[in-house]
mmCIF file of C-alpha atoms and ligand atoms in Angstrom:
data_model
loop_
_atom_site.group_PDB
_atom_site.id
_atom_site.type_symbol
_atom_site.label_atom_id
_atom_site.label_comp_id
_atom_site.label_asym_id
_atom_site.label_seq_id
_atom_site.Cartn_x
_atom_site.Cartn_y
_atom_site.Cartn_z
ATOM 1 C CA MET A 224 -65.348 -12.146 1.251
ATOM 2 C CA VAL A 225 -67.600 -15.163 1.184
ATOM 3 C CA LEU A 226 -66.264 -17.520 3.827
ATOM 4 C CA LEU A 227 -66.823 -16.590 7.459
ATOM 5 C CA ASP A 228 -63.847 -16.320 9.805
ATOM 6 C CA SER A 229 -65.055 -19.505 11.520
ATOM 7 C CA GLN A 230 -65.051 -21.361 8.174
ATOM 8 C CA LEU A 231 -61.567 -20.103 7.350
ATOM 9 C CA ALA A 232 -60.377 -21.211 10.781
ATOM 10 C CA GLU A 233 -61.915 -24.659 10.265
ATOM 11 C CA TYR A 234 -60.280 -25.040 6.830
ATOM 12 C CA ASN A 235 -56.909 -23.988 8.208
ATOM 13 C CA ALA A 236 -57.121 -26.276 11.249
ATOM 14 C CA GLN A 237 -58.610 -29.410 9.633
ATOM 15 C CA GLY A 238 -57.523 -29.028 6.006
ATOM 16 C CA HIS A 239 -61.097 -29.315 4.735
ATOM 17 C CA LEU A 240 -64.470 -27.603 4.912
ATOM 18 C CA THR A 241 -68.029 -28.666 4.005
ATOM 19 C CA ILE A 242 -70.489 -26.140 2.568
ATOM 20 C CA ASN A 243 -73.991 -27.480 1.988
ATOM 21 C CA ASP A 244 -76.580 -25.980 -0.420
ATOM 22 C CA PHE A 245 -74.103 -24.191 -2.679
ATOM 23 C CA TYR A 246 -75.740 -24.978 -6.048
ATOM 24 C CA SER A 247 -79.544 -25.176 -6.468
ATOM 25 C CA SER A 248 -81.282 -28.444 -7.351
ATOM 26 C CA GLU A 249 -82.058 -26.974 -10.809
ATOM 27 C CA ILE A 250 -78.361 -26.413 -11.466
ATOM 28 C CA VAL A 251 -77.486 -29.881 -10.156
ATOM 29 C CA ALA A 252 -80.054 -31.402 -12.543
ATOM 30 C CA LYS A 253 -78.439 -29.579 -15.491
ATOM 31 C CA ILE A 254 -74.978 -30.717 -14.393
ATOM 32 C CA THR A 255 -76.194 -34.324 -14.123
ATOM 33 C CA ASP A 256 -77.794 -34.263 -17.590
ATOM 34 C CA ASP A 257 -74.658 -32.877 -19.197
ATOM 35 C CA ILE A 258 -72.418 -35.468 -17.519
ATOM 36 C CA ASN A 259 -74.733 -38.280 -18.642
ATOM 37 C CA GLN A 260 -74.699 -36.956 -22.198
ATOM 38 C CA TRP A 261 -70.895 -36.609 -22.140
ATOM 39 C CA ALA A 262 -70.468 -40.159 -20.830
ATOM 40 C CA ALA A 263 -72.740 -41.535 -23.563
ATOM 41 C CA GLU A 264 -70.814 -39.600 -26.262
ATOM 42 C CA THR A 265 -67.449 -40.756 -24.899
ATOM 43 C CA ARG A 266 -68.199 -44.446 -24.372
ATOM 44 C CA ALA A 267 -67.969 -45.476 -28.029
ATOM 45 C CA SER A 268 -64.576 -43.839 -28.606
ATOM 46 C CA LEU A 269 -62.680 -45.398 -25.671
ATOM 47 C CA SER A 270 -59.633 -47.471 -26.641
ATOM 48 C CA PRO A 271 -58.929 -50.670 -24.641
ATOM 49 C CA GLU A 272 -56.285 -48.710 -22.696
ATOM 50 C CA ASP A 273 -58.792 -45.912 -21.951
ATOM 51 C CA GLU A 274 -61.277 -48.519 -20.778
ATOM 52 C CA ARG A 275 -58.848 -49.691 -18.097
ATOM 53 C CA TRP A 276 -58.434 -46.096 -16.922
ATOM 54 C CA TYR A 277 -61.977 -44.756 -17.195
ATOM 55 C CA LEU A 278 -64.245 -47.742 -16.546
ATOM 56 C CA GLU A 279 -64.897 -49.662 -13.343
ATOM 57 C CA GLN A 280 -62.936 -52.923 -13.606
ATOM 58 C CA ASP A 281 -64.544 -55.018 -10.887
ATOM 59 C CA VAL A 282 -67.912 -55.557 -12.591
ATOM 60 C CA PRO A 283 -69.836 -58.625 -13.837
ATOM 61 C CA ASP A 284 -69.403 -59.637 -17.493
ATOM 62 C CA GLY A 285 -71.361 -57.414 -19.844
ATOM 63 C CA VAL A 286 -71.570 -54.496 -17.403
ATOM 64 C CA SER A 287 -69.850 -51.270 -18.482
ATOM 65 C CA LEU A 288 -69.743 -48.365 -16.040
ATOM 66 C CA PHE A 289 -67.656 -45.204 -16.010
ATOM 67 C CA ARG A 290 -65.325 -44.824 -13.034
ATOM 68 C CA LYS A 291 -64.416 -41.272 -14.041
ATOM 69 C CA LEU A 292 -64.252 -38.658 -16.782
ATOM 70 C CA ASP A 293 -61.378 -36.190 -17.026
ATOM 71 C CA ASN A 294 -61.269 -32.423 -17.442
ATOM 72 C CA PRO A 295 -64.956 -31.468 -17.439
ATOM 73 C CA ILE A 296 -64.026 -27.825 -16.845
ATOM 74 C CA TYR A 297 -62.008 -27.765 -20.075
ATOM 75 C CA ASN A 298 -64.087 -30.192 -22.153
ATOM 76 C CA ARG A 299 -67.590 -29.010 -21.248
ATOM 77 C CA PRO A 300 -67.964 -25.200 -21.407
ATOM 78 C CA PHE A 301 -71.572 -25.655 -20.271
ATOM 79 C CA LEU A 302 -70.395 -27.248 -17.007
ATOM 80 C CA ARG A 303 -67.663 -24.622 -16.602
ATOM 81 C CA LYS A 304 -70.256 -21.821 -16.758
ATOM 82 C CA LEU A 305 -72.587 -23.494 -14.275
ATOM 83 C CA LEU A 306 -69.865 -24.408 -11.793
ATOM 84 C CA VAL A 307 -67.222 -21.681 -11.797
ATOM 85 C CA THR A 308 -69.408 -18.807 -10.652
ATOM 86 C CA PRO A 309 -68.113 -15.504 -9.224
ATOM 87 C CA ARG A 310 -69.127 -16.739 -5.763
ATOM 88 C CA LEU A 311 -67.137 -19.958 -6.125
ATOM 89 C CA LEU A 312 -64.101 -18.057 -7.415
ATOM 90 C CA ALA A 313 -64.325 -15.657 -4.468
ATOM 91 C CA ILE A 314 -64.069 -18.623 -2.090
ATOM 92 C CA ALA A 315 -61.114 -20.110 -3.949
ATOM 93 C CA GLU A 316 -59.389 -16.719 -3.960
ATOM 94 C CA GLN A 317 -59.922 -16.359 -0.231
ATOM 95 C CA LEU A 318 -58.147 -19.665 0.318
ATOM 96 C CA ILE A 319 -55.262 -19.611 -2.174
ATOM 97 C CA GLY A 320 -55.056 -16.104 -3.681
ATOM 98 C CA THR A 321 -56.022 -14.419 -6.953
ATOM 99 C CA ASN A 322 -55.362 -15.156 -10.667
ATOM 100 C CA LEU A 323 -56.345 -18.787 -10.485
ATOM 101 C CA SER A 324 -56.673 -21.625 -12.925
ATOM 102 C CA VAL A 325 -58.305 -25.019 -12.893
ATOM 103 C CA PHE A 326 -55.439 -27.071 -14.275
ATOM 104 C CA PHE A 327 -57.230 -30.396 -13.885
ATOM 105 C CA SER A 328 -60.774 -31.495 -13.104
ATOM 106 C CA GLN A 329 -62.487 -34.841 -12.761
ATOM 107 C CA VAL A 330 -65.932 -36.400 -12.550
ATOM 108 C CA PHE A 331 -65.960 -39.331 -10.131
ATOM 109 C CA MET A 332 -68.921 -41.498 -11.075
ATOM 110 C CA LYS A 333 -68.836 -43.979 -8.151
ATOM 111 C CA PRO A 334 -71.795 -45.921 -9.632
ATOM 112 C CA ALA A 335 -74.379 -47.738 -7.523
ATOM 113 C CA LYS A 336 -73.393 -51.297 -6.505
ATOM 114 C CA HIS A 337 -70.075 -51.300 -8.422
ATOM 115 C CA GLY A 338 -68.308 -48.078 -7.393
ATOM 116 C CA GLY A 339 -64.691 -48.813 -6.518
ATOM 117 C CA PRO A 340 -62.846 -47.312 -3.518
ATOM 118 C CA LYS A 341 -60.265 -44.513 -3.676
ATOM 119 C CA PRO A 342 -57.429 -45.155 -1.230
ATOM 120 C CA VAL A 343 -55.964 -42.600 1.186
ATOM 121 C CA HIS A 344 -53.922 -40.054 -0.777
ATOM 122 C CA GLN A 345 -52.785 -36.454 -0.970
ATOM 123 C CA ASP A 346 -53.582 -34.520 -4.153
ATOM 124 C CA ASN A 347 -50.235 -32.762 -3.789
ATOM 125 C CA PHE A 348 -48.369 -36.042 -4.350
ATOM 126 C CA TYR A 349 -50.203 -36.376 -7.674
ATOM 127 C CA PHE A 350 -49.703 -32.710 -8.610
ATOM 128 C CA GLY A 351 -46.268 -31.839 -7.134
ATOM 129 C CA PRO A 352 -46.864 -28.058 -6.796
ATOM 130 C CA ALA A 353 -44.106 -25.543 -6.059
ATOM 131 C CA ASP A 354 -46.207 -24.201 -3.150
ATOM 132 C CA GLU A 355 -48.155 -26.925 -1.347
ATOM 133 C CA ASP A 356 -50.412 -24.422 0.436
ATOM 134 C CA ARG A 357 -51.781 -22.994 -2.801
ATOM 135 C CA VAL A 358 -53.618 -26.026 -4.150
ATOM 136 C CA LEU A 359 -57.345 -26.206 -3.498
ATOM 137 C CA THR A 360 -59.698 -29.003 -4.485
ATOM 138 C CA VAL A 361 -63.360 -28.038 -4.748
ATOM 139 C CA TRP A 362 -65.368 -31.270 -4.719
ATOM 140 C CA VAL A 363 -69.006 -30.793 -5.739
ATOM 141 C CA ALA A 364 -71.541 -33.416 -4.678
ATOM 142 C CA ILE A 365 -73.834 -34.229 -7.610
ATOM 143 C CA ASP A 366 -75.725 -36.834 -5.589
ATOM 144 C CA ASP A 367 -76.158 -36.841 -1.825
ATOM 145 C CA ALA A 368 -72.819 -38.281 -0.655
ATOM 146 C CA THR A 369 -73.310 -40.435 2.439
ATOM 147 C CA THR A 370 -71.393 -43.031 4.419
ATOM 148 C CA GLU A 371 -73.523 -45.646 2.588
ATOM 149 C CA ASN A 372 -72.672 -44.641 -0.987
ATOM 150 C CA GLY A 373 -69.038 -43.593 -0.566
ATOM 151 C CA CYS A 374 -68.666 -40.006 0.688
ATOM 152 C CA LEU A 375 -65.198 -38.557 1.242
ATOM 153 C CA TYR A 376 -63.305 -39.155 4.487
ATOM 154 C CA TYR A 377 -60.516 -36.837 5.672
ATOM 155 C CA GLY A 378 -57.543 -37.081 8.013
ATOM 156 C CA ASP A 379 -58.084 -33.961 10.121
ATOM 157 C CA GLY A 380 -54.958 -31.809 10.319
ATOM 158 C CA SER A 381 -52.949 -34.100 8.003
ATOM 159 C CA HIS A 382 -52.256 -31.188 5.610
ATOM 160 C CA LYS A 383 -49.737 -29.910 8.148
ATOM 161 C CA THR A 384 -47.463 -32.971 7.809
ATOM 162 C CA GLY A 385 -45.999 -32.270 4.349
ATOM 163 C CA VAL A 386 -46.292 -34.482 1.290
ATOM 164 C CA HIS A 387 -45.531 -38.173 1.802
ATOM 165 C CA GLN A 388 -44.134 -40.621 -0.723
ATOM 166 C CA HIS A 389 -47.046 -42.655 -2.202
ATOM 167 C CA VAL A 390 -47.175 -46.231 -3.506
ATOM 168 C CA ALA A 391 -49.452 -47.757 -6.200
ATOM 169 C CA PRO A 392 -50.721 -51.352 -6.449
ATOM 170 C CA ALA A 393 -49.509 -53.306 -9.519
ATOM 171 C CA GLY A 394 -51.546 -52.379 -12.607
ATOM 172 C CA GLU A 395 -53.280 -49.429 -10.921
ATOM 173 C CA PRO A 396 -51.067 -46.370 -11.528
ATOM 174 C CA PHE A 397 -54.078 -44.094 -10.848
ATOM 175 C CA ASN A 398 -54.447 -45.502 -7.329
ATOM 176 C CA LEU A 399 -51.447 -43.836 -5.666
ATOM 177 C CA MET A 400 -51.801 -44.080 -1.902
ATOM 178 C CA VAL A 401 -50.197 -43.056 1.364
ATOM 179 C CA PRO A 402 -48.418 -46.135 2.827
ATOM 180 C CA ALA A 403 -50.550 -47.808 5.518
ATOM 181 C CA ASP A 404 -48.032 -47.223 8.334
ATOM 182 C CA ILE A 405 -48.322 -43.440 7.782
ATOM 183 C CA ALA A 406 -52.061 -43.317 7.025
ATOM 184 C CA VAL A 407 -52.823 -45.117 10.290
ATOM 185 C CA ASN A 408 -51.740 -42.037 12.244
ATOM 186 C CA PHE A 409 -54.683 -40.064 10.866
ATOM 187 C CA PRO A 410 -58.083 -41.578 11.664
ATOM 188 C CA MET A 411 -60.483 -40.696 8.866
ATOM 189 C CA THR A 412 -63.529 -38.507 9.537
ATOM 190 C CA ALA A 413 -66.569 -38.862 7.245
ATOM 191 C CA ALA A 414 -67.582 -35.712 5.350
ATOM 192 C CA PRO A 415 -71.107 -36.374 4.051
ATOM 193 C CA VAL A 416 -72.552 -33.590 1.915
ATOM 194 C CA ASN A 417 -75.861 -33.129 0.141
ATOM 195 C CA ALA A 418 -76.210 -32.848 -3.643
ATOM 196 C CA GLY A 419 -75.229 -29.327 -4.626
ATOM 197 C CA GLY A 420 -72.916 -28.926 -1.642
ATOM 198 C CA LEU A 421 -69.137 -28.510 -1.598
ATOM 199 C CA SER A 422 -66.352 -30.329 0.158
ATOM 200 C CA LEU A 423 -63.217 -28.172 -0.038
ATOM 201 C CA HIS A 424 -59.781 -29.533 0.756
ATOM 202 C CA HIS A 425 -56.170 -28.403 0.958
ATOM 203 C CA GLY A 426 -53.889 -30.210 -1.515
ATOM 204 C CA SER A 427 -51.993 -32.002 1.236
ATOM 205 C CA THR A 428 -55.012 -33.288 3.238
ATOM 206 C CA PHE A 429 -55.224 -37.093 3.443
ATOM 207 C CA HIS A 430 -58.546 -38.241 1.981
ATOM 208 C CA GLN A 431 -60.222 -41.357 0.645
ATOM 209 C CA SER A 432 -63.606 -42.767 -0.307
ATOM 210 C CA SER A 433 -64.955 -46.272 0.191
ATOM 211 C CA GLU A 434 -66.546 -48.543 -2.377
ATOM 212 C CA ASN A 435 -70.186 -47.986 -3.243
ATOM 213 C CA THR A 436 -72.230 -51.156 -2.818
ATOM 214 C CA SER A 437 -75.445 -49.198 -2.199
ATOM 215 C CA GLU A 438 -78.345 -48.836 -4.611
ATOM 216 C CA LEU A 439 -77.573 -45.144 -5.229
ATOM 217 C CA PRO A 440 -74.814 -43.535 -7.301
ATOM 218 C CA ARG A 441 -72.395 -41.110 -5.682
ATOM 219 C CA ARG A 442 -71.315 -38.801 -8.473
ATOM 220 C CA ALA A 443 -69.075 -35.826 -7.761
ATOM 221 C CA LEU A 444 -67.078 -33.297 -9.754
ATOM 222 C CA ALA A 445 -63.685 -32.129 -8.465
ATOM 223 C CA MET A 446 -61.965 -28.927 -9.635
ATOM 224 C CA HIS A 447 -58.285 -28.495 -8.785
ATOM 225 C CA PHE A 448 -57.399 -24.797 -8.430
ATOM 226 C CA ILE A 449 -53.859 -23.383 -8.419
ATOM 227 C CA PRO A 450 -52.408 -19.891 -9.036
ATOM 228 C CA GLN A 451 -51.701 -19.342 -12.731
ATOM 229 C CA ASP A 452 -48.055 -18.536 -12.027
ATOM 230 C CA MET A 453 -47.328 -21.577 -9.864
ATOM 231 C CA PRO A 454 -45.523 -24.458 -11.605
ATOM 232 C CA LEU A 455 -46.043 -28.142 -10.876
ATOM 233 C CA VAL A 456 -42.450 -29.121 -10.138
ATOM 234 C CA SER A 457 -42.734 -32.842 -9.316
ATOM 235 C CA PRO A 458 -46.069 -34.300 -10.524
ATOM 236 C CA GLY A 459 -46.702 -37.979 -9.741
ATOM 237 C CA LEU A 460 -48.690 -38.469 -12.993
ATOM 238 C CA ASP A 461 -48.522 -36.655 -16.351
ATOM 239 C CA TYR A 462 -50.885 -33.685 -16.571
ATOM 240 C CA ASP A 463 -51.818 -32.173 -19.920
ATOM 241 C CA LEU A 464 -51.282 -28.473 -19.314
ATOM 242 C CA SER A 465 -52.844 -27.570 -22.673
ATOM 243 C CA VAL A 466 -56.226 -28.028 -20.968
ATOM 244 C CA VAL A 467 -55.647 -25.497 -18.166
ATOM 245 C CA VAL A 468 -58.497 -22.984 -17.835
ATOM 246 C CA ASN A 469 -57.644 -19.554 -16.403
ATOM 247 C CA PHE A 470 -60.147 -17.448 -14.470
HETATM 248 O O1 AKG B 175 -64.539 -38.691 -5.206
HETATM 249 C C1 AKG B 175 -63.703 -39.507 -4.805
HETATM 250 O O2 AKG B 175 -64.032 -40.619 -4.453
HETATM 251 C C2 AKG B 175 -62.248 -39.127 -4.727
HETATM 252 C C3 AKG B 175 -62.058 -37.657 -4.837
HETATM 253 C C4 AKG B 175 -60.666 -37.187 -4.717
HETATM 254 O O3 AKG B 175 -59.752 -37.920 -4.457
HETATM 255 C C5 AKG B 175 -60.415 -35.753 -4.931
HETATM 256 O O4 AKG B 175 -61.342 -35.019 -5.271
HETATM 257 O O5 AKG B 175 -59.251 -35.326 -4.771
#
């Protein structure tokens, strides 16, 4: 067992938990280098449609910045080895059980000055799992994530309210959000975390991040864990299950 009883109690009550100093600064530097290399390799091959999905859209002419990269745990075995350690798996198993997979993972680049916001949402609306309590997002801070550069905010206890119907603004299918009249019932609490730390959340916890207009990037890598035998019965987006990685 890795998490203390008090940490388990906090996760169960609030729907999220912060763990600072999980990965060393040496590991974080290797993660950062690999993501930068991957972004550089990927940039040239993006189709115009990919560009709308993966690049920040609200940027001055001539500026090209990644918003996100998908499936690092599948696409980058080097990152998988650094990130999914026995200690991390032990934590995930404590929270959602054994025989797990990462069925989807994402790098959120949130670049300095031009990082767009992520509206209030529940991962479980995107994923549509058969068992809502057995979805865990492990969000790894690659830079210090602060209220200035766009750290996560959570609606404490919102994971106990079920999964709500989401809406998406025109032209932004990736920006599914909890309708404002529901989100307003859950004031958002900032969850700053230092580079190398973790922010864990239950799949139904309301969360969001603000835009990044600061001078510093706020990169993070999210791994979405589920039990290998649990189907996604009503996903809000299409997920490519050929990239699932079992542990
Ligand atoms: O990093 C962000 O800004 C959003 C992260 C998120 O929505 C998630 O990890 O589920």
